[in-house]
Coordinates of C-alpha atoms in Angstrom, one line a residue:
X216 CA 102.8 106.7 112.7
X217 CA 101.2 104.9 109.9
X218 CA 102.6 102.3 107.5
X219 CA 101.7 101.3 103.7
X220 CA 101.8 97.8 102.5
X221 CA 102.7 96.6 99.0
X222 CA 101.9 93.3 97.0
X223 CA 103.7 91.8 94.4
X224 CA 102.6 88.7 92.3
X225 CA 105.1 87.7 89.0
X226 CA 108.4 89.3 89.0
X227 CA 109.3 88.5 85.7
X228 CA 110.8 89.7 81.9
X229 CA 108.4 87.8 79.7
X230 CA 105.6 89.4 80.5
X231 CA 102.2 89.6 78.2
X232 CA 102.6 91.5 75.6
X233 CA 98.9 92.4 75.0
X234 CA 97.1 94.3 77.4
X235 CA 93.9 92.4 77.4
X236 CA 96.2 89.1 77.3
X237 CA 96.0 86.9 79.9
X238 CA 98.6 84.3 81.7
X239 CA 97.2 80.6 82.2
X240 CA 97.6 79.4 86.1
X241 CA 99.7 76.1 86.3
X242 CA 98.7 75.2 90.2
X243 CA 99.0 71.5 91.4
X244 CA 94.6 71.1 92.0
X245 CA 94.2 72.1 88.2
X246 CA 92.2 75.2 89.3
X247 CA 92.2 77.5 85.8
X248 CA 92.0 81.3 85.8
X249 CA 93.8 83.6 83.4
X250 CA 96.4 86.1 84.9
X251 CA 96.1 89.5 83.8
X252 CA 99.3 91.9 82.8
X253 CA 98.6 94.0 85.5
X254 CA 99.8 91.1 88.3
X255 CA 103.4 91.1 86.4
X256 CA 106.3 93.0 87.1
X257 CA 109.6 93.4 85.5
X258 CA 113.1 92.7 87.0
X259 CA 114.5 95.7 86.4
X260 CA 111.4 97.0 87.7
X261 CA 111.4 95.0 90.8
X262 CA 115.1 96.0 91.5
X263 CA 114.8 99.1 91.0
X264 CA 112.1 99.5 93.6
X265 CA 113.7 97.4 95.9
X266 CA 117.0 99.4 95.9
X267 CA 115.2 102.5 96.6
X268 CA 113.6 101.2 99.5
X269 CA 117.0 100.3 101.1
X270 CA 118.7 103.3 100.0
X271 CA 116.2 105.1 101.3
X272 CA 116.6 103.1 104.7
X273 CA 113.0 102.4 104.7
X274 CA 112.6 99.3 108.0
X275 CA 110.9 96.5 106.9
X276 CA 107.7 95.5 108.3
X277 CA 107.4 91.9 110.4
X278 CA 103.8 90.7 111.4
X279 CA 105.5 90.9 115.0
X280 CA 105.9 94.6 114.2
X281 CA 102.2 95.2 113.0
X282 CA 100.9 93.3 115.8
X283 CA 102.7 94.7 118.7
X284 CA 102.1 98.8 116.8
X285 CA 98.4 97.2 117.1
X286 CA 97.9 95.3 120.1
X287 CA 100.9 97.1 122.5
X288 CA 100.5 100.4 120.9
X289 CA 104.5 100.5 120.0
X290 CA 105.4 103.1 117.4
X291 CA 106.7 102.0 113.7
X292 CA 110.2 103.9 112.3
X293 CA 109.2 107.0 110.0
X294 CA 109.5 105.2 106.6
X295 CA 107.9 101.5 107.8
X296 CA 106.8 99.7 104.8
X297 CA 105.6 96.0 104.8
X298 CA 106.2 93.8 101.7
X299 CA 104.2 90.7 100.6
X300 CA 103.5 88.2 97.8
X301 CA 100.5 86.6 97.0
X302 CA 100.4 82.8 95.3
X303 CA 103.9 81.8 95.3
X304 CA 105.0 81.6 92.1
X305 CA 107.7 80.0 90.6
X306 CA 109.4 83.8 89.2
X307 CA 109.2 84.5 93.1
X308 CA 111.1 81.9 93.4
X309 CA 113.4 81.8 90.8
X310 CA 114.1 86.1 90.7
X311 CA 112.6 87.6 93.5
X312 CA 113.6 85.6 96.3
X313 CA 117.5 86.6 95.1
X314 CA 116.8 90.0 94.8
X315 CA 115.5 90.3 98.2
X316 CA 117.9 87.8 99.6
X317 CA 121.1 90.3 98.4
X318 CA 118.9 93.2 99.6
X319 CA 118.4 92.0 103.3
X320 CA 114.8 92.4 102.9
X321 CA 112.2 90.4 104.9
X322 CA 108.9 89.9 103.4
X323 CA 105.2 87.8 103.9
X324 CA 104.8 85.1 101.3
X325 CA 100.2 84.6 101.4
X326 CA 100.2 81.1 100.4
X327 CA 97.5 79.3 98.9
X328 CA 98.6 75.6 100.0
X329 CA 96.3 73.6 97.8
X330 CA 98.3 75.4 94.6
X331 CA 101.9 74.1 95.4
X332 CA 103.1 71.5 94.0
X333 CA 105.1 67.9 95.4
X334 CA 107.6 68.0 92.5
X335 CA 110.0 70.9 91.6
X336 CA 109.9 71.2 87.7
X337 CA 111.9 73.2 85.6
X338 CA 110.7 76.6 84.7
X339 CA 107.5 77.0 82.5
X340 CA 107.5 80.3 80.9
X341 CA 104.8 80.2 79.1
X342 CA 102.5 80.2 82.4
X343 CA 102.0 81.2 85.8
X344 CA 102.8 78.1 87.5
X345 CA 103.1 78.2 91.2
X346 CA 105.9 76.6 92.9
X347 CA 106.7 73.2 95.1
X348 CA 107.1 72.4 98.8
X349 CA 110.6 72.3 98.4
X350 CA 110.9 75.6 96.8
X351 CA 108.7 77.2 99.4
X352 CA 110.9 75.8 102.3
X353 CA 113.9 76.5 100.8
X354 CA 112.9 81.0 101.1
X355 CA 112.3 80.9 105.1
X356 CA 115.7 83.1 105.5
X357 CA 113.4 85.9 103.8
X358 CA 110.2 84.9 104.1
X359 CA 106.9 84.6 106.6
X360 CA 104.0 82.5 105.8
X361 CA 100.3 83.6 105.6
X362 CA 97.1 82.2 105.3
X363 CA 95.6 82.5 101.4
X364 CA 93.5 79.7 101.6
X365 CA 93.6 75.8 100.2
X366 CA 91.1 75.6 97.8
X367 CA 89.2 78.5 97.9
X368 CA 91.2 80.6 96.1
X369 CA 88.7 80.8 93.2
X370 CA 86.6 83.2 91.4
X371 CA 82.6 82.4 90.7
X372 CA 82.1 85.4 89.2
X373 CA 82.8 89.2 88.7
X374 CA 83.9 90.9 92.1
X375 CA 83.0 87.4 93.8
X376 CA 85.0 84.3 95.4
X377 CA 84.6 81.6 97.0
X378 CA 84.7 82.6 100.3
X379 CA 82.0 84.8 100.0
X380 CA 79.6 81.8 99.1
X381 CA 80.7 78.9 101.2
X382 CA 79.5 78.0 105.0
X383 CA 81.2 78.8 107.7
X384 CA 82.0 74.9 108.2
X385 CA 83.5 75.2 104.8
X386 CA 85.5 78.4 105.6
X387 CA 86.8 76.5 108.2
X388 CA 87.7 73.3 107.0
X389 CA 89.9 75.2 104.1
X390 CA 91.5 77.7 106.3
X391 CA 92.5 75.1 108.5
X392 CA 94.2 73.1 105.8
X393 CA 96.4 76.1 105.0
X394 CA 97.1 76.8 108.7
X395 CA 99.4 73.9 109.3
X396 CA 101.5 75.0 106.6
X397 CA 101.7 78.4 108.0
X398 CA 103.6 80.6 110.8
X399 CA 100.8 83.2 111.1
X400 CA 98.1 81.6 112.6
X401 CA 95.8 85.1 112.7
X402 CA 96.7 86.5 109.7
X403 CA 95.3 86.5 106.1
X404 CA 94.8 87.9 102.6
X405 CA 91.6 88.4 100.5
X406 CA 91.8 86.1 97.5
X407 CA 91.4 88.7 94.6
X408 CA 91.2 91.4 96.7
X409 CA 87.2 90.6 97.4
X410 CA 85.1 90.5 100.6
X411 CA 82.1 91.1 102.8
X412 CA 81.1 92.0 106.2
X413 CA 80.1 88.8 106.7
X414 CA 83.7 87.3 105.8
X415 CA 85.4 89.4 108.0
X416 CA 82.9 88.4 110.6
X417 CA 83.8 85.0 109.7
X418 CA 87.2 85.4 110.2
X419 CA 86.8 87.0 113.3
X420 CA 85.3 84.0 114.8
X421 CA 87.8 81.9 113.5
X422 CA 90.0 83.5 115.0
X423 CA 92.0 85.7 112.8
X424 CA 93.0 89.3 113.8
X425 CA 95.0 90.4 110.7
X426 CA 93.5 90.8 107.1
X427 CA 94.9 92.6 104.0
X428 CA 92.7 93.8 101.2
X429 CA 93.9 95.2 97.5
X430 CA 92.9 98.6 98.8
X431 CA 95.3 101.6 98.0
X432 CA 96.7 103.6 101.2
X433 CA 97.9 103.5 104.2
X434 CA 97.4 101.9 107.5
X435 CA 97.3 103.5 110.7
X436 CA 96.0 103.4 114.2
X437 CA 92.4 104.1 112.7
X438 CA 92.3 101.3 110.5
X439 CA 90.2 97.6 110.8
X440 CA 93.0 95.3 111.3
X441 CA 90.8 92.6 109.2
X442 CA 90.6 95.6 106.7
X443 CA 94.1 96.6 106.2
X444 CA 95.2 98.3 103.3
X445 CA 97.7 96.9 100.4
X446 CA 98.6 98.5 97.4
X447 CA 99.0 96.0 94.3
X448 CA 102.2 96.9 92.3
X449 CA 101.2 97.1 89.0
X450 CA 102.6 96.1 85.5
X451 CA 104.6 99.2 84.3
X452 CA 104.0 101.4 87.4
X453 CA 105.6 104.8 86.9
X454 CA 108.3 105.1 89.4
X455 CA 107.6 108.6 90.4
X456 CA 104.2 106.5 91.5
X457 CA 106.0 104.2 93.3
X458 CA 107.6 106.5 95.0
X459 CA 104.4 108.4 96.2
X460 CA 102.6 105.4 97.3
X461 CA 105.5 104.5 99.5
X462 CA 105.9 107.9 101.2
X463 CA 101.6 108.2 101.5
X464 CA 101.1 109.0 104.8
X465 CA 97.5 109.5 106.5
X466 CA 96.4 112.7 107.5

């Protein structure tokens, strides 16, 4: 049985307004990127996705469950469908976290460690600001923890981050910063989406066996583990397209 895997970034109502605008990142090392619409997500959006799932009785993917379909061969449920955040922002804080708290629905927070902040502050809507130690703590009731990096979550240029550029050594020394902050020790996800063989190589050696990309559909017994697929939920998604992402099934 396969499984598809969905990630969300900003569930939020004021949301760019432009389509080639672009949200400033508030993260505690001052790293600056715009945000394009496409990472946000209405409420009513959100909800409305999130409700279907349940009434829908789709289960809810744990990392246990992926690795023991993986590693011990056990089957998933029909409708299996693992959830996940990328960043940790404050909105996931402040309106997702709720929504999946009422819902009874588990998900995997990818953190990037070096971006959260010692101080909670009050909301700032007029960027993307990630969200504090305290905050982050606070979600364990819904929430596993990920490896997204420390500092390397950073773009040098078109299609390429920083991971695909440093040493090994450097690889290293970041991902082991996130690590201690982190209940999956062998599990990660692809700043941006981007990659290369010799990443995944990379991560191999350092011992990681699970690795999501930004690619679109599903997983199954056939797919790289360091290559798994993850569908980005998009800014305005059609629900009907929702809906057939969530019931893709491999062939």
């Amino acid at each position: 049985m396969s499984f598809n895997a969905l990630v969300y970034h900003e569930i939020r109502d004021d949301l760019p307004t432009e389509p080639q605008s672009m949200t400033a990142l508030k993260a505690a090392n001052n790293y600056s990127i715009g945000l394009p619409p496409a990472l946000f997500l209405s409420i009513a959006d959100f909800t409305q996705q999130m409700t279907y799932l349940v009434e829908e009785n789709f289960y809810f993917l744990s990392m246990q469950d992926i690795r023991q379909y993986y590693e011990d061969g056990i089957e998933l449920p029909e409708k299996s469908i693992f959830i996940s955040f990328d960043d940790a922002f404050q909105s996931l804080y402040t309106t997702a976290y709720p929504i999946l708290k009422d819902l009874g629905i588990k998900a995997t927070l990818f953190v990037v460690s070096g971006w959260l902040f010692d101080e909670t502050s009050d909301v700032n809507s007029s960027c993307s600001q990630v969200m504090s130690w305290e905050q982050l703590n606070s979600m364990s009731d819904v929430f596993e923890l990920a490896n997204h990096t420390h500092h390397l979550h950073t773009l040098v240029q078109p299609g390429v981050n920083s991971l695909m550029t440093a040493t090994f050594d450097e690889l290293k020394a970041d991902l082991d910063q996130c690590q201690a902050y982190v209940q999956h020790q062998d599990t990660f996800a692809y700043p941006f989406g981007f990659y290369n063989q010799e990443v995944v190589e990379n991560l191999k050696q350092l011992g990681f066996n699970y690795a999501f990309t930004t690619q679109v559909g599903p997983n199954n017994q056939a797919t790289p583990t360091l290559e798994l697929n993850r569908t980005l939920v998009y800014h305005q998604m059609p629900f009907e397209r929702f809906k057939e992402l969530v019931h893709a099934k491999t062939q």
